[in-house]
């Protein structure tokens, strides 16, 4: 098990200062716990945004995809993922949250919906708003392993420095 | 004899006296009688069936920006997880109510603007002033479709606005506690608010076009200068801000009469700028809403005139620091200023010039017309003499940048999350490029200033660092042309409905762009090159004109302004958005021969199934942008928002995988057909431009496309997906109804994919599809979502 000293729960304040949705806000999570949580998920879906193509982040996406976690490529992330040979399905994030809300949606593989969503590489305010759909209208677990604290997730990293963020991703991946 | 207000005694009947309080020249009953069509002037529930058809397919999805409700003193109520509040409303219905209320706010802003203008213009030009909007037999298409009447004079719009105002009042009433409780009905109400908004906008623009002789369906409306770099600050600079041109016309008249246009720089921000240039192209356009605080902070304006909508609330604090007097001309924005309407012009000038009063209210527009030019000429030398320095000097700039501790408070406070801290660091090293890049992405909100613990005036620092690029901000804008004329519809309608013109992309709304204003220019350019008709208005229309190609030409100089494929039309200001919906109505009327009068549902059904038009509010931020979009939605026009869009709390995405949602009828016999998901969404957002581009093309598909049209649309969809997302879209095949739908250049390759990946049967000798598509193309197919429109229907 990787034992890098890194506290990912610090600085857990919304990255848009006023983005305080209400009494229920994400629990700040340590990278190791996040990794364990993801590894235990029954039907996880990794939802990546355009910044998932960034150096250091794409490696984490690849690792998770290789562990069998299906990847939903939102925004324009698909181009980079394809270039890297990572298997992913394009979907519009706004449409995706409406699908996830639908008990009859069969998922990308036809095997049914997902019980855990993992967010990575998103435009902050965009993902935050769309997480609020899942938070308010579904029972789906939401975990953010993005660089900034996401109050609408259930678990989220605090706001991280770029280097720490990449280290945190390494720790997550090591748990899978 | 005309009955007048007052008291009357009837001769020989001494004890009888009749009091007449007010006289309604054309009463509601009379109006209703004149109105024609299946649903003239519908009340809230009048088009509910149509709404339910839309909402069944495009189920609303909510994204609360706040999980709580604080509407009443029972609350706050925590509605997280769709819980119910103390009044029984749940999160879903509350969010629907919130979205409806914002739509209504937008609608009332336009309607309030329209009412102010109508009262003013009737007083100035008379109620009998004829409507003149250019070559058309359908002068007010939205009004005619919604209310079932055909206005001829500006006075005919009085009952039209009465209707709009009544609907707004009734809708607002439903937001009170203990009224509507179902999300779905709040949605129907929001759609109603959006529709009446387009009526209000249409009234506002038609009356000003008619009275001020603005361009009337003019494809070659004059080009005017736009940009922060176009103003000659050696002259006195008179800056107007807002949306209602009424008062400013008096200034322009005075300046013309006194030959002042080459002595004073008359410029404006936001839609007043559009409308000023439509009245007189000598006026200049500084730019969109995001330029407002930046331009005030530049210290260049010597006098500011404000009217209404999208004006900064901190105006007086900002302007008084820089000794810029403000004249407020509309009672929607009064800033606590004294009303000097009855005072002598010289006295007002004296008090403003001395700074004794930082601003005044002036509702007498004759006075505004005379006072503003006189005052600005007086202010310019006074301000020069005082030595107003707005932006920091080079020395101050270095000191400010060095005092930054890179704490990041401004970044967290910035709505765009811009990396100001890094730009400060680079600036200390003498590198200004980060600030120059940031300048275009910055929406000029000033949040960073408020957040900085070191009290650094961050926006001033950004603007100082970007002086070089600001000086180069010089573009061209084609002034607002107003409506699309009937002859243009006659020529282009067929291309649009058959799909040989791949679609209409309407780029509208505010400048809250995710990645700077260059996006809208690039989106417009790409779609124009692909022969889409690009229609624009408001702030987006200005930003589109801000960028140039290698030869130094803007898009307005490179592309024609007619309603033809590959043309770029600026309809005008915010209220000119009504002409965009009106254009689709006109296509239904002129090309398809549909009777539009009081016939909203049939026309919306036609638009949704036949006309490949899509709206884009890429930087939509205001409530008005939401109401404009919602009005488009009720008329069957899909709309895309930028990534800030989910903050509007609600969207209408479609579910392509749910086949039952895509059953439509053939009006020839009422038979039901399962069709491709077209348009796939009614209201959706995208994360960035690259994701947006193929989405725009996809949302132009319609069930009514013929083979050639579908082939052209599919070509663009596939090409844009390959270009921006690097792949063939995984749903392209569901839009294929036969081999003739396939893009010519790729036909062989695509047939192979259909066979290998989708199991379709192909006759390779004839290059024909034998089996696979969900339906075959039938050129006589008459798609409709409304059972009563089918032959033999009893409804
Ligand atoms: S309106 Fe209803 S949900 Fe909102 S605060 Fe009042 S009781 Fe609570
Ligand atoms: S003024 Fe510009 S940099 Fe400052 S907070 Fe607003 S958008 Fe960000
Ligand atoms: S808030 Fe002020 S001190 Fe902190 S990074 Fe921004 S500009 Fe620098």
mmCIF file of C-alpha atoms in Angstrom, chain B residues 45 117 127 225 294 353 453 488 491 504 565 600 644 649 737:
data_model
loop_
_atom_site.group_PDB
_atom_site.id
_atom_site.type_symbol
_atom_site.label_atom_id
_atom_site.label_comp_id
_atom_site.label_asym_id
_atom_site.label_seq_id
_atom_site.Cartn_x
_atom_site.Cartn_y
_atom_site.Cartn_z
ATOM 1 C CA UNK B 45 -53.730 26.672 -19.133
ATOM 2 C CA UNK B 117 -41.510 52.632 -24.747
ATOM 3 C CA UNK B 127 -51.371 55.862 -31.350
ATOM 4 C CA UNK B 225 -17.432 50.472 -35.071
ATOM 5 C CA UNK B 294 -13.934 47.856 -17.241
ATOM 6 C CA UNK B 353 -20.208 69.662 -12.991
ATOM 7 C CA UNK B 453 -7.186 40.871 1.611
ATOM 8 C CA UNK B 488 -36.298 36.358 -48.064
ATOM 9 C CA UNK B 491 -36.555 32.245 -51.262
ATOM 10 C CA UNK B 504 -30.228 28.180 -38.408
ATOM 11 C CA UNK B 565 -27.320 30.054 -46.262
ATOM 12 C CA UNK B 600 -49.628 28.601 -31.513
ATOM 13 C CA UNK B 644 -22.831 28.209 -16.468
ATOM 14 C CA UNK B 649 -31.633 25.150 -12.247
ATOM 15 C CA UNK B 737 -33.107 6.121 -42.933
#
